[in-house]
PDB file of C-alpha atoms in Angstrom:
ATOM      1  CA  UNK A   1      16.118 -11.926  -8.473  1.00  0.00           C
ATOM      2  CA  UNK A   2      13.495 -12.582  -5.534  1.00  0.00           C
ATOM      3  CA  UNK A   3      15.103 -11.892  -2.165  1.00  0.00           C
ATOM      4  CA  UNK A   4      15.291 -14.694   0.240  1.00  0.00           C
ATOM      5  CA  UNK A   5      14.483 -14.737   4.117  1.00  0.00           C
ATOM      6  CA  UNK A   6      17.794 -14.945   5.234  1.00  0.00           C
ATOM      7  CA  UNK A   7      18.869 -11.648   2.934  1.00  0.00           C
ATOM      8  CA  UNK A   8      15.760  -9.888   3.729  1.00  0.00           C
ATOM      9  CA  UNK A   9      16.932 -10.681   7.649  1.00  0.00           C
ATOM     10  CA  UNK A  10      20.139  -9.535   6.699  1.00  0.00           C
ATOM     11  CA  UNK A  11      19.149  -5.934   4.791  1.00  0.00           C
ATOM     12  CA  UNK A  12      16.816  -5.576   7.980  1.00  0.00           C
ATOM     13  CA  UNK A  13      19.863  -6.270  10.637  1.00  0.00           C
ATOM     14  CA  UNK A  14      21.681  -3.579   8.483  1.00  0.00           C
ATOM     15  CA  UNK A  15      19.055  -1.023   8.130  1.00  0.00           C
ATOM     16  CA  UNK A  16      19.113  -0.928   3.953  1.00  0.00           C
ATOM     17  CA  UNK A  17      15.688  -2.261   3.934  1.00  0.00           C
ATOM     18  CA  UNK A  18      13.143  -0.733   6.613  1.00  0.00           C
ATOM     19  CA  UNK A  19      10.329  -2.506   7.540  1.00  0.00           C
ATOM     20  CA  UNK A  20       8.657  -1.369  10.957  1.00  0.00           C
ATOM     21  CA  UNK A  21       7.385  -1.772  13.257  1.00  0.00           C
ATOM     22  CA  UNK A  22       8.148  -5.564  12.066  1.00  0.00           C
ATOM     23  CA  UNK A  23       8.078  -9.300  14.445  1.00  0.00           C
ATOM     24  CA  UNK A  24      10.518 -11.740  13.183  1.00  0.00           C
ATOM     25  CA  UNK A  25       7.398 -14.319  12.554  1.00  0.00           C
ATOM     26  CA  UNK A  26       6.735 -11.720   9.799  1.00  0.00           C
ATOM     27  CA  UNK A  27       9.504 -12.855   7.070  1.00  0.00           C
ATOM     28  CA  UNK A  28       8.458 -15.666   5.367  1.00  0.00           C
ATOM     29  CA  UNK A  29      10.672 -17.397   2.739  1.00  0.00           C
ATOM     30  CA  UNK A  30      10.571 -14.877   0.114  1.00  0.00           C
ATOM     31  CA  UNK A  31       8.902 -11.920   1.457  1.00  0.00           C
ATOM     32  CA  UNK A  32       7.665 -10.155   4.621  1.00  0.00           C
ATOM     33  CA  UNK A  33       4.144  -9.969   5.906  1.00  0.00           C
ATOM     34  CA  UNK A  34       2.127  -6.666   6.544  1.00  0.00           C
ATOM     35  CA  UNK A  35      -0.372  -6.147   8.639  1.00  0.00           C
ATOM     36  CA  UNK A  36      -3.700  -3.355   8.285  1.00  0.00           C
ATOM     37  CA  UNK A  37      -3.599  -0.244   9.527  1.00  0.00           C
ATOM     38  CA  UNK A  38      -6.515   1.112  11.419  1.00  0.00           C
ATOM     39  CA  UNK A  39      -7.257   4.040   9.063  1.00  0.00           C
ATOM     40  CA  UNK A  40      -8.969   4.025   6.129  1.00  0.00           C
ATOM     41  CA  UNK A  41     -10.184   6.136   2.781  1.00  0.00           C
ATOM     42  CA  UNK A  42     -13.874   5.375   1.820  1.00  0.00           C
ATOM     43  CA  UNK A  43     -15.899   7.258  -1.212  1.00  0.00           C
ATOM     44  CA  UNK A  44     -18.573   9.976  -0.070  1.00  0.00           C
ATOM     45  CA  UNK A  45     -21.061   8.439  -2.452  1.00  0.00           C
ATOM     46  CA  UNK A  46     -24.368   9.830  -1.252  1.00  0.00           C
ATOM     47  CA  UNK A  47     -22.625  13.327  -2.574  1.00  0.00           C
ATOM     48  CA  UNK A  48     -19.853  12.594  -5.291  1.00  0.00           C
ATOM     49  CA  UNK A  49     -21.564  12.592  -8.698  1.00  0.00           C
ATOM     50  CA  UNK A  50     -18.488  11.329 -10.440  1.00  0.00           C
ATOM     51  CA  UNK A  51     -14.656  11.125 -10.235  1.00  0.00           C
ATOM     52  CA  UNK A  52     -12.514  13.280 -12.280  1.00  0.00           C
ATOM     53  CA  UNK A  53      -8.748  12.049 -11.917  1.00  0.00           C
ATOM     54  CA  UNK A  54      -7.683  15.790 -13.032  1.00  0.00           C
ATOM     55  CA  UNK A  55     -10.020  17.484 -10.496  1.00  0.00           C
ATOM     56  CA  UNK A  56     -10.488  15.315  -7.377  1.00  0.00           C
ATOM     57  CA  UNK A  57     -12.969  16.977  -5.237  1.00  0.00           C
ATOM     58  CA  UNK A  58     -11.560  17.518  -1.681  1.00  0.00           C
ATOM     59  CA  UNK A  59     -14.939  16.230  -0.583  1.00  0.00           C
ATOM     60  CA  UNK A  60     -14.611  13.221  -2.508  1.00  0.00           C
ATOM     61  CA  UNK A  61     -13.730  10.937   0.430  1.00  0.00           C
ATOM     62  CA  UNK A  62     -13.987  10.728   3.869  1.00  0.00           C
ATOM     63  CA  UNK A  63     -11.190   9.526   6.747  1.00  0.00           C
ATOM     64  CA  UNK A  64     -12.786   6.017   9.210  1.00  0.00           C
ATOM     65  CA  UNK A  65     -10.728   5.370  12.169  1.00  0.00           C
ATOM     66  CA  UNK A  66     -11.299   1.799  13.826  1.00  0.00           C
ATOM     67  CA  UNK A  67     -11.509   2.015  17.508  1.00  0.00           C
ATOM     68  CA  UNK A  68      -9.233  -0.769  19.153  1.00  0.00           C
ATOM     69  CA  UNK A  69     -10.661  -4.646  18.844  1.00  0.00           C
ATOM     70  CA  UNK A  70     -13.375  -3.137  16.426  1.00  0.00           C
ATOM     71  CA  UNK A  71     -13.188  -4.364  12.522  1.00  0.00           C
ATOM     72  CA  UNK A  72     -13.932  -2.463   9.174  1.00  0.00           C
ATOM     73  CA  UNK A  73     -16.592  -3.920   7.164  1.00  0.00           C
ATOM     74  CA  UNK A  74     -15.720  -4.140   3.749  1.00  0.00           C
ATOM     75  CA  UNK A  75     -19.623  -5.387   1.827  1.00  0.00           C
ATOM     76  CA  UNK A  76     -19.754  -6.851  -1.537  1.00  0.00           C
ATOM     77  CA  UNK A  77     -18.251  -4.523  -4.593  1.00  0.00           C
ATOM     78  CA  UNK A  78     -17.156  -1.855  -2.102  1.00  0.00           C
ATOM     79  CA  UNK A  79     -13.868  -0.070  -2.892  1.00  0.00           C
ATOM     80  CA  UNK A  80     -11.719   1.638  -0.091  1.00  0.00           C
ATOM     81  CA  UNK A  81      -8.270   2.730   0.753  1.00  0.00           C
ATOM     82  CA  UNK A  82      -6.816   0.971   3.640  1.00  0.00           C
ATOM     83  CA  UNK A  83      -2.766   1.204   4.493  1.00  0.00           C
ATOM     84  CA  UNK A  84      -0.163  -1.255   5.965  1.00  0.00           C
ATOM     85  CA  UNK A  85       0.456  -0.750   9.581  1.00  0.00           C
ATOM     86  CA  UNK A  86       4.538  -0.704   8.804  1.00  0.00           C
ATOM     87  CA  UNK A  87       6.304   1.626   7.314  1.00  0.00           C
ATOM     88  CA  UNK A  88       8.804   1.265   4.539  1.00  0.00           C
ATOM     89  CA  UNK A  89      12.217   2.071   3.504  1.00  0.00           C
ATOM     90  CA  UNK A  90      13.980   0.389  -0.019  1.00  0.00           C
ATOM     91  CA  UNK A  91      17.535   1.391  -0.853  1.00  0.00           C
ATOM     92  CA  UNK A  92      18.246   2.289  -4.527  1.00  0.00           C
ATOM     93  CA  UNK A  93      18.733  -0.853  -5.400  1.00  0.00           C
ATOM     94  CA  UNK A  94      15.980  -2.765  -4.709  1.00  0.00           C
ATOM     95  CA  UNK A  95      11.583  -2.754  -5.773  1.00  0.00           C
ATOM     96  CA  UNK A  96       9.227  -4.217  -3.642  1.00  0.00           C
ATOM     97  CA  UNK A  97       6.237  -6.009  -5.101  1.00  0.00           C
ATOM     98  CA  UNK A  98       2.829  -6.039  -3.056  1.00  0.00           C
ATOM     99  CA  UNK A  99       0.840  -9.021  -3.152  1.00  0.00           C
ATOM    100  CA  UNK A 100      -2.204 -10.572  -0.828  1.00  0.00           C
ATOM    101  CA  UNK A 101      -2.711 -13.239   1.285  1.00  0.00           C
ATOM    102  CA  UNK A 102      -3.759 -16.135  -0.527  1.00  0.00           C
ATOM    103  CA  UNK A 103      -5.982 -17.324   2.489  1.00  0.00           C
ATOM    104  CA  UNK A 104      -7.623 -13.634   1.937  1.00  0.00           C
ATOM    105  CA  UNK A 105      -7.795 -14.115  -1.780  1.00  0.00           C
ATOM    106  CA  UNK A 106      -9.615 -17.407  -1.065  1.00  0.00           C
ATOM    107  CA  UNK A 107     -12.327 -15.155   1.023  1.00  0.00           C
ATOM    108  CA  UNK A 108     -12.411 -12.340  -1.771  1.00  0.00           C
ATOM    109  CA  UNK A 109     -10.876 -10.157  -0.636  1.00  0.00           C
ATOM    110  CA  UNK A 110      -8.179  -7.840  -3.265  1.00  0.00           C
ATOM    111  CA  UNK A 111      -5.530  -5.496  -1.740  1.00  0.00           C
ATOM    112  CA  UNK A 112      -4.351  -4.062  -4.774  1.00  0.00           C
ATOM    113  CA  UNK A 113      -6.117  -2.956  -8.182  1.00  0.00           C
ATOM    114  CA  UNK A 114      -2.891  -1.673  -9.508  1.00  0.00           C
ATOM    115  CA  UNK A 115      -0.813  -0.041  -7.488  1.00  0.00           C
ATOM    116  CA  UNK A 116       1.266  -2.920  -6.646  1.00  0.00           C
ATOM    117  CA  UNK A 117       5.079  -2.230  -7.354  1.00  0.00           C
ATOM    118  CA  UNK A 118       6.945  -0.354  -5.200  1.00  0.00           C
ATOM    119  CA  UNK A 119       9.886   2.251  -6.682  1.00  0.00           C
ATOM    120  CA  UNK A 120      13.696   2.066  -5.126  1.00  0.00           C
ATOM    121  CA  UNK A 121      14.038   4.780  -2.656  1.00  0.00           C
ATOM    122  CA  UNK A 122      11.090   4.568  -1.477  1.00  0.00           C
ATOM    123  CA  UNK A 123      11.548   6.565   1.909  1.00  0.00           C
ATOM    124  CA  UNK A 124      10.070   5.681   5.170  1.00  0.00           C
ATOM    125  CA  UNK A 125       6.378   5.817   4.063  1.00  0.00           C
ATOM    126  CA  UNK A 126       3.103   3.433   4.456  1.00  0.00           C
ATOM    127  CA  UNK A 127       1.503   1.454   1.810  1.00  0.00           C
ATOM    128  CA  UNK A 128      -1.575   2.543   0.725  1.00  0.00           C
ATOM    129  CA  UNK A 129      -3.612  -0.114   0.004  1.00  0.00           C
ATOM    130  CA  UNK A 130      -6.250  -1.024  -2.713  1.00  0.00           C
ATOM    131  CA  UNK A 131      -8.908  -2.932  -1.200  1.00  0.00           C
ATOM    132  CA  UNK A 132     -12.000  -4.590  -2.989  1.00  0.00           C
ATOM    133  CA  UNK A 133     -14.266  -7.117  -2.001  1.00  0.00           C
ATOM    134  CA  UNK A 134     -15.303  -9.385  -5.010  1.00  0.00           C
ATOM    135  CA  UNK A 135     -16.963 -11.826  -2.622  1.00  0.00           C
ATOM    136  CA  UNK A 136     -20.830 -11.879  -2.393  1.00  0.00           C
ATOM    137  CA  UNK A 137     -20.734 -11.419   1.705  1.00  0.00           C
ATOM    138  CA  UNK A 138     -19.169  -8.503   3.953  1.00  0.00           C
ATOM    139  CA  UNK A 139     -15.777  -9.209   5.282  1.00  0.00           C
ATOM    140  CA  UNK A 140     -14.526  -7.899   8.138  1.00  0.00           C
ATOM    141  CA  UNK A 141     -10.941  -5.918   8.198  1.00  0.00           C
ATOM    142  CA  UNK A 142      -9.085  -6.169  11.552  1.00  0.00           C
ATOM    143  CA  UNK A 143      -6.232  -3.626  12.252  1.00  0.00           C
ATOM    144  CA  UNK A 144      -3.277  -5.359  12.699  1.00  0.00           C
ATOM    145  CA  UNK A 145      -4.221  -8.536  10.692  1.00  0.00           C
ATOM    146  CA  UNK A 146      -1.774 -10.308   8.201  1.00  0.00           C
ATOM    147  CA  UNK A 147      -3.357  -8.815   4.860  1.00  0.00           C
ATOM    148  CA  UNK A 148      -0.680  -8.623   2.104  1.00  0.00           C
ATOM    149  CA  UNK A 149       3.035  -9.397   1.767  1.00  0.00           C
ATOM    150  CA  UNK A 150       6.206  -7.536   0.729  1.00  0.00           C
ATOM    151  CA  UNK A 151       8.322  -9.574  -1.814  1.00  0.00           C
ATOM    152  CA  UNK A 152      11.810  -7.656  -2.654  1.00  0.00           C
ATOM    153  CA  UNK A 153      13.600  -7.942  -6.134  1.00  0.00           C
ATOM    154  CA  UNK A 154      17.135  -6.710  -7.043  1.00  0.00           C
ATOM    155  CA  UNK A 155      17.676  -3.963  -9.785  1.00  0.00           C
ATOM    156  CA  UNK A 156      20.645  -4.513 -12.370  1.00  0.00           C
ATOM    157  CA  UNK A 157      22.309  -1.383 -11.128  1.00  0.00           C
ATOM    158  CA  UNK A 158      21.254   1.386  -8.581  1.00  0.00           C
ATOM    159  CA  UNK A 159      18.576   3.287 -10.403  1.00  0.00           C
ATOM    160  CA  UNK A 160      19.380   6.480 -11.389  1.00  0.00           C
ATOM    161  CA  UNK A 161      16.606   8.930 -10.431  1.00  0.00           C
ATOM    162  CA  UNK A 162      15.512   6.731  -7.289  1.00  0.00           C
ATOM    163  CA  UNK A 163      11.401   8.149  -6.265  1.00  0.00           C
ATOM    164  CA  UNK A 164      11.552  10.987  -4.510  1.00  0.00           C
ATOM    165  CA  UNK A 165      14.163  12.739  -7.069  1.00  0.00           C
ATOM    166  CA  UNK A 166      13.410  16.181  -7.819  1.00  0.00           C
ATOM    167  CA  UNK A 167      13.128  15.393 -11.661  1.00  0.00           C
ATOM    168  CA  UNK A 168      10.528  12.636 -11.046  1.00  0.00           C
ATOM    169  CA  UNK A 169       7.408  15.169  -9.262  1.00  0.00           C
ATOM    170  CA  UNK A 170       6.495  11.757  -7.411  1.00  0.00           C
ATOM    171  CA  UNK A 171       3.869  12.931  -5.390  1.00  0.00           C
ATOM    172  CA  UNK A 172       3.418   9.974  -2.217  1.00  0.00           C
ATOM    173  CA  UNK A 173       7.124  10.247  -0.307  1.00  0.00           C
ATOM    174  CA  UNK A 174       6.746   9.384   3.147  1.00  0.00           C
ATOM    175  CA  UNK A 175       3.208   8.944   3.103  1.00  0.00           C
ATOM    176  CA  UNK A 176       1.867   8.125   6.228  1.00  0.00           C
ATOM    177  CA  UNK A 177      -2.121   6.184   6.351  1.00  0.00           C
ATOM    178  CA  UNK A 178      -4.326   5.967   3.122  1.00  0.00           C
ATOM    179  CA  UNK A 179      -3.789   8.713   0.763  1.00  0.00           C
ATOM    180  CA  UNK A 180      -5.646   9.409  -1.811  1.00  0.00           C
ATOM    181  CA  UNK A 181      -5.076   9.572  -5.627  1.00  0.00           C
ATOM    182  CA  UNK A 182      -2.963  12.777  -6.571  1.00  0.00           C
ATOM    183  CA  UNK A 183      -3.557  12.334 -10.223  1.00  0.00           C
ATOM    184  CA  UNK A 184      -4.653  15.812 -10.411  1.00  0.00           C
ATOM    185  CA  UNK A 185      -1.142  16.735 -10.234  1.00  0.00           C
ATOM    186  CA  UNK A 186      -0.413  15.540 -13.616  1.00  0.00           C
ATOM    187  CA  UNK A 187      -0.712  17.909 -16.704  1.00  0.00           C
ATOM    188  CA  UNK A 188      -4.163  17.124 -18.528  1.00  0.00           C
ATOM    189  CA  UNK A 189      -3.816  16.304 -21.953  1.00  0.00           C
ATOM    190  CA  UNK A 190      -5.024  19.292 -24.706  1.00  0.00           C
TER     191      UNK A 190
END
């Protein structure tokens, strides 16, 4: 089940769902808007050869900070990690599902390849952020802009192992900006 404004209000009022900083104009009927941070992840191209998920070079990417009232230009095909300016909480009880704008999608612009559910528990930590311009111009990325949304969907029961739980090795709990892939922490097969 899809959570609806007035529950999402409520879970916010009583502090089982986190979403901050937040303005009320930010929940929508069935989810919550988030806005861009001001960091972001881009690949070191002119030196990275290749990417190996099981050995990511510590060189592989570099960190862009955008000064106040400045944008990031995101050109045609480029990938980069960007991150939502709020920070999120989910009891164990509830997933979060990250989708764009469609007024975004409509310009090109992708803020998620994949990595678009978000586990219950999920502690007090940033979305990182997938984002790809298919488009055939540059767009510009202004922190703080509306650039995704945060719908909210019920489990059946409480999960069990919640992320974060010590069995689990999830490897992104309280992240805080773009962070990078930590594949490399997973056993490569023989």
């Amino acid at each position: 089940m899809i959570l609806s404004d007035g529950t999402i209000r409520r879970l916010l009022a009583e502090g089982r769902l986190v979403v901050e900083p937040i303005e009320p104009s930010q929940v929508q009927p069935a989810s919550v808007d988030v806005r861009l941070g001001d960091e972001f992840l881009v690949f070191r191209n002119h030196t990275a050869e290749v990417i190996d998920p099981y050995d990511r070079r510590a060189d592989l990417m570099e960190k862009v900070a955008v000064a106040a009232g400045d944008a990031f230009v995101l050109h045609p095909g480029e990938f980069v990690l960007g991150t939502t300016l709020e920070a999120i909480g989910l009891p164990d009880d509830l997933v979060a599902r990250v989708e764009g704008k469609s007024s975004l999608g409509r310009l090109g612009l992708l803020i998620h390849a994949t990595a678009g559910f978000v586990d219950p528990g999920w502690t007090r930590g940033q979305i990182t952020l997938e984002l790809s311009n298919v488009a055939t111009l540059p767009i510009k990325l202004w922190p703080g802009m509306r650039i995704g949304q945060l719908s909210f969907h019920t489990l059946d029961a409480p999960a069990e192992r919640p992320y974060g739980h010590p069995d689990l090795g999830s490897k992104y709990v309280g992240q805080q900006g773009p962070v990078a892939s930590q594949y490399q922490a997973n056993t490569r097969p023989s």
